[in-house]
């Protein structure tokens, strides 16, 4: 039984195997006749659709569950929700407000548990991101990514994946919006700065995400003010020479990124979105023991 709650749950070999499986369009039907629970406490376009289609491609049946239907921690404890879903499904996937709920669910069942985004991590996104890097460069060697803005769940999973695969990552965030010094010290090839121009110099990819993540609405004004100098626009992209632009989406156009950058010929955001399905298929196959 293999959980995937964080990229840090994986070994380098495990991460590489998932990326290899993700490049196979047909893996077989390891979920034949079985269900996968997809529980969402927050909205989703890419994750729900890519996971549903990946489950179908693996021969299984996805069951989409909205937060009101189970009331995680209100109608029933996280443990009892997990025990219930484990009665019917081969794999349980959840998007939660608090990462701790995933840990509690995973501890309560023997079924593999997959994180579809928590307040701290977004491992499925990082898998799609690294698959995109591999497709565009053909190799991880010499790849350098600049992440500009809020060092959030998406950034943390990206940093962990880059560290494992030997991809250099430079994060540029305002004071108070970076990864902790302890986290950075535990990763290799990851550096932090407060200067976006310094971060993008020599980068092959420039990545950003929203300034206000789901669940942070009360901090909107403060975040917009602190992160305004970290917008990815044509001027910043020009400092990176021939870089590709990456964004997990959804984007707040005109905030963290301009329309011009999103629509440019160097934008790889729709490739990333498609890769969410391929990497979800690879990740679930790996969790189910396909090697
Ligand atoms: N990138 C991503 O996870 O998108 P959704 O929130 O639409 O699933
Ligand atoms: N950091 C964003 C990612 C959305 C896919 C959030 O958590 O809202």
Coordinates of C-alpha atoms and ligand atoms in Angstrom, one line a residue:
X1 CA 0.0 0.0 0.0
X2 CA 1.5 3.3 -1.1
X3 CA 0.3 6.7 -0.2
X4 CA 1.1 9.9 -2.1
X5 CA 0.4 12.8 0.2
X6 CA 3.5 14.8 -0.5
X7 CA 6.4 14.5 -3.1
X8 CA 8.6 14.0 0.0
X9 CA 6.8 10.6 0.5
X10 CA 8.6 9.4 -2.7
X11 CA 12.1 8.2 -3.3
X12 CA 14.0 9.5 -6.3
X13 CA 13.4 6.1 -8.0
X14 CA 9.6 6.3 -7.2
X15 CA 9.4 9.8 -8.7
X16 CA 11.2 8.7 -11.8
X17 CA 9.0 5.6 -12.2
X18 CA 5.9 7.7 -12.0
X19 CA 7.2 10.1 -14.6
X20 CA 8.1 7.1 -16.9
X21 CA 4.6 5.6 -16.4
X22 CA 3.1 9.0 -17.1
X23 CA 4.6 8.9 -20.6
X24 CA 2.9 5.7 -21.5
X25 CA -0.6 6.4 -23.0
X26 CA -1.8 2.9 -22.2
X27 CA -0.8 1.2 -18.9
X28 CA -3.5 -1.5 -18.8
X29 CA -6.5 -1.8 -16.5
X30 CA -5.2 -2.1 -13.0
X31 CA -8.5 -0.6 -11.7
X32 CA -10.8 -2.9 -13.7
X33 CA -14.1 -3.1 -12.0
X34 CA -13.0 -1.0 -9.1
X35 CA -13.8 2.5 -7.8
X36 CA -11.8 5.6 -6.9
X37 CA -13.2 8.1 -4.4
X38 CA -12.5 11.8 -5.4
X39 CA -13.4 13.9 -2.4
X40 CA -13.2 17.7 -2.8
X41 CA -13.4 20.3 0.0
X42 CA -12.4 23.0 -2.4
X43 CA -13.3 23.8 -6.1
X44 CA -11.4 22.2 -9.0
X45 CA -11.4 22.2 -12.8
X46 CA -8.2 20.5 -13.8
X47 CA -7.8 18.1 -10.9
X48 CA -11.3 16.7 -11.0
X49 CA -11.4 16.2 -14.7
X50 CA -7.9 14.9 -15.1
X51 CA -8.4 12.4 -12.2
X52 CA -11.8 11.2 -13.5
X53 CA -10.4 10.6 -17.0
X54 CA -7.2 9.0 -15.6
X55 CA -9.3 6.6 -13.5
X56 CA -11.4 5.7 -16.6
X57 CA -8.2 5.1 -18.6
X58 CA -7.0 2.7 -15.9
X59 CA -10.3 0.7 -16.2
X60 CA -11.9 2.1 -13.0
X61 CA -14.9 4.1 -12.0
X62 CA -14.5 7.5 -10.4
X63 CA -16.9 8.7 -7.8
X64 CA -16.9 12.5 -7.4
X65 CA -17.8 13.6 -3.8
X66 CA -18.5 17.2 -2.8
X67 CA -17.7 18.5 0.6
X68 CA -21.3 18.8 1.8
X69 CA -22.0 15.2 1.1
X70 CA -19.5 13.8 3.7
X71 CA -18.8 16.8 6.0
X72 CA -15.2 15.9 6.7
X73 CA -14.7 16.6 10.4
X74 CA -18.3 18.0 10.9
X75 CA -20.8 15.3 9.9
X76 CA -18.2 12.5 10.5
X77 CA -14.6 12.3 11.6
X78 CA -11.8 12.2 8.9
X79 CA -11.1 8.7 10.0
X80 CA -14.7 7.5 9.7
X81 CA -15.0 9.1 6.2
X82 CA -11.8 7.2 5.1
X83 CA -13.0 3.9 6.6
X84 CA -16.3 4.3 4.8
X85 CA -14.8 5.1 1.4
X86 CA -12.4 2.2 1.9
X87 CA -15.4 -0.2 1.9
X88 CA -16.1 0.6 -1.8
X89 CA -12.9 2.0 -3.4
X90 CA -9.5 0.7 -4.4
X91 CA -7.9 4.2 -3.9
X92 CA -9.0 7.3 -2.0
X93 CA -8.1 10.8 -3.3
X94 CA -8.9 14.0 -1.5
X95 CA -8.5 17.8 -1.8
X96 CA -8.6 19.2 1.7
X97 CA -8.4 22.4 3.7
X98 CA -5.9 21.0 6.3
X99 CA -3.2 18.6 5.3
X100 CA -3.6 16.9 8.8
X101 CA -6.9 15.5 7.6
X102 CA -5.1 13.6 4.9
X103 CA -2.7 12.1 7.4
X104 CA -5.6 11.1 9.6
X105 CA -7.5 9.5 6.7
X106 CA -4.4 7.6 5.6
X107 CA -3.7 6.3 9.1
X108 CA -7.3 5.0 9.3
X109 CA -7.3 2.8 6.2
X110 CA -5.1 0.4 4.3
X111 CA -6.3 1.7 0.9
X112 CA -3.8 4.0 -0.9
X113 CA -4.4 7.7 -0.2
X114 CA -3.7 10.4 -2.8
X115 CA -3.4 14.2 -2.1
X116 CA -5.3 16.2 -4.7
X117 CA -4.1 19.5 -3.0
X118 CA -3.9 20.5 0.6
X119 CA -2.9 23.8 2.2
X120 CA 0.8 22.7 2.2
X121 CA 1.2 20.4 -0.8
X122 CA 0.1 19.8 -4.4
X123 CA 2.1 16.7 -5.5
X124 CA 0.0 15.9 -8.6
X125 CA 0.7 19.4 -9.9
X126 CA 4.5 18.9 -9.4
X127 CA 4.4 15.6 -11.3
X128 CA 2.7 17.3 -14.3
X129 CA 5.2 20.2 -14.0
X130 CA 8.3 18.0 -14.2
X131 CA 6.7 15.9 -17.0
X132 CA 6.3 19.2 -18.9
X133 CA 9.9 20.2 -18.3
X134 CA 11.1 16.7 -19.5
X135 CA 8.9 17.0 -22.7
X136 CA 10.1 20.5 -23.5
X137 CA 13.9 20.1 -22.8
X138 CA 14.2 16.3 -23.4
X139 CA 16.2 16.1 -20.2
X140 CA 16.4 17.4 -16.6
X141 CA 20.1 18.1 -17.0
X142 CA 20.7 21.9 -17.1
X143 CA 17.1 22.6 -16.4
X144 CA 16.6 25.7 -14.2
X145 CA 13.3 27.0 -13.0
X146 CA 12.5 30.4 -11.5
X147 CA 9.4 30.4 -9.2
X148 CA 8.1 34.0 -8.7
X149 CA 5.6 34.9 -6.0
X150 CA 4.0 33.1 -3.1
X151 CA 6.0 30.0 -2.1
X152 CA 2.8 28.1 -1.5
X153 CA 1.6 24.5 -1.8
X154 CA 2.4 24.4 -5.5
X155 CA 5.9 25.8 -4.9
X156 CA 6.7 23.4 -2.1
X157 CA 5.8 20.3 -4.1
X158 CA 7.7 21.7 -7.1
X159 CA 10.8 22.4 -4.9
X160 CA 10.7 18.9 -3.5
X161 CA 10.5 17.3 -7.0
X162 CA 13.2 19.6 -8.4
X163 CA 15.5 18.7 -5.5
X164 CA 15.0 15.0 -6.1
X165 CA 15.6 15.2 -9.8
X166 CA 18.6 17.6 -9.8
X167 CA 16.7 20.5 -11.3
X168 CA 17.8 23.9 -10.0
X169 CA 15.0 26.1 -8.6
X170 CA 15.3 29.7 -7.6
X171 CA 12.4 31.1 -5.7
X172 CA 11.7 34.9 -5.6
X173 CA 9.2 35.9 -2.9
X174 CA 8.6 38.9 -0.7
X175 CA 9.7 38.8 2.9
X176 CA 7.3 36.4 4.8
X177 CA 6.1 34.6 1.7
X178 CA 9.0 32.2 1.1
X179 CA 9.6 28.6 2.2
X180 CA 11.2 28.4 5.7
X181 CA 15.0 28.4 5.9
X182 CA 14.8 24.9 7.4
X183 CA 12.8 23.6 4.3
X184 CA 15.3 25.2 1.9
X185 CA 18.2 23.7 3.9
X186 CA 16.7 20.2 3.6
X187 CA 16.5 20.5 -0.3
X188 CA 19.3 20.5 -2.7
X189 CA 19.6 22.9 -5.6
X190 CA 16.9 25.2 -4.2
X191 CA 17.7 28.9 -3.5
X192 CA 15.6 31.8 -2.3
X193 CA 15.9 35.5 -3.1
X194 CA 13.6 38.6 -2.8
X195 CA 14.6 39.8 -6.3
X196 CA 12.6 38.4 -9.3
X197 CA 15.1 39.6 -11.9
X198 CA 17.9 37.8 -10.1
X199 CA 15.7 34.6 -9.9
X200 CA 14.9 34.5 -13.7
X201 CA 18.5 35.2 -14.9
X202 CA 19.5 32.1 -16.9
X203 CA 16.2 30.2 -16.1
X204 CA 14.7 28.0 -18.8
X205 CA 11.3 28.2 -17.1
X206 CA 9.5 30.9 -15.2
X207 CA 6.7 29.7 -13.0
X208 CA 4.1 31.5 -11.0
X209 CA 0.9 30.8 -9.1
X210 CA -1.9 33.0 -7.6
X211 CA -1.1 35.4 -4.8
X212 CA -4.2 34.3 -2.9
X213 CA -4.7 30.6 -2.6
X214 CA -8.0 28.9 -1.8
X215 CA -8.8 29.4 1.9
X216 CA -6.7 32.7 2.2
X217 CA -9.4 35.1 1.1
X218 CA -9.2 37.1 4.3
X219 CA -5.6 38.0 3.5
X220 CA -6.4 39.2 0.0
X221 CA -5.5 42.9 0.5
X222 CA -2.2 42.3 2.3
X223 CA -1.2 39.7 -0.2
X224 CA -1.9 41.8 -3.3
X225 CA 0.1 44.6 -1.8
X226 CA 3.1 42.5 -0.8
X227 CA 3.2 40.5 -4.1
X228 CA 2.5 43.3 -6.6
X229 CA 6.3 43.7 -7.5
X230 CA 6.4 40.0 -8.3
X231 CA 4.1 40.0 -11.3
X232 CA 5.3 37.9 -14.2
X233 CA 5.0 40.2 -17.3
X234 CA 6.8 40.7 -20.6
X235 CA 9.5 42.8 -19.0
X236 CA 10.4 40.1 -16.5
X237 CA 10.2 37.3 -19.1
X238 CA 12.7 39.3 -21.3
X239 CA 15.2 39.1 -18.4
X240 CA 15.1 35.3 -18.7
X241 CA 15.9 35.2 -22.4
X242 CA 14.4 32.1 -24.0
X243 CA 12.4 30.8 -21.0
X244 CA 9.1 28.9 -21.1
X245 CA 6.3 30.2 -18.9
X246 CA 4.5 27.8 -16.5
X247 CA 1.4 28.2 -14.3
X248 CA -0.6 25.5 -12.5
X249 CA -3.8 27.5 -13.3
X250 CA -6.3 28.9 -12.5
X251 CA -4.6 32.2 -13.2
X252 CA -5.8 35.6 -11.9
X253 CA -5.0 37.5 -15.2
X254 CA -3.5 40.9 -14.5
X255 CA -2.4 39.9 -11.0
X256 CA 0.4 37.4 -10.8
X257 CA 0.7 37.2 -14.7
X258 CA -0.3 39.3 -17.6
X259 CA -2.6 38.2 -20.5
X260 CA 0.4 38.8 -22.8
X261 CA 2.6 36.3 -21.1
X262 CA -0.1 33.7 -20.8
X263 CA -0.9 33.9 -24.5
X264 CA 2.7 34.1 -25.7
X265 CA 4.2 31.4 -27.8
X266 CA 6.5 30.6 -24.8
X267 CA 3.5 29.8 -22.6
X268 CA 3.3 26.0 -21.8
X269 CA 0.3 26.3 -19.4
X270 CA -2.1 24.2 -21.6
X271 CA 0.5 21.5 -22.0
X272 CA 0.8 21.5 -18.2
X273 CA -3.0 21.2 -17.9
X274 CA -3.0 18.2 -20.3
X275 CA -0.1 16.6 -18.4
X276 CA -2.2 16.6 -15.3
X277 CA -4.2 13.7 -16.8
X278 CA -1.1 11.8 -17.9
X279 CA 0.7 12.2 -14.6
X280 CA -2.5 11.3 -12.6
X281 CA -2.7 8.1 -14.6
X282 CA 1.0 7.4 -14.0
X283 CA 0.8 8.2 -10.2
X284 CA -2.3 6.0 -9.6
X285 CA -0.8 3.1 -11.6
X286 CA 2.4 3.4 -9.5
X287 CA 0.4 3.5 -6.3
X288 CA -1.5 0.4 -7.4
X289 CA 1.8 -1.5 -7.9
X290 CA 2.2 -1.3 -11.7
X291 CA 5.9 -1.1 -12.3
Ligands
LIG1 N1 -4.0 23.2 -11.1 C1 -5.1 22.8 -10.4 O1 -5.0 22.0 -9.5 O2 -6.3 23.2 -10.9 P1 -7.7 23.0 -10.3 O3 -7.7 23.7 -8.9 O4 -8.7 23.5 -11.3 O5 -7.9 21.5 -10.0
LIG2 N1 -2.1 27.6 -4.7 C1 -3.4 27.4 -5.4 C2 -3.3 26.3 -6.3 C3 -4.6 26.0 -7.1 C4 -4.5 24.9 -8.0 C5 -4.4 27.1 -4.3 O1 -4.1 26.4 -3.4 O2 -5.5 27.7 -4.4

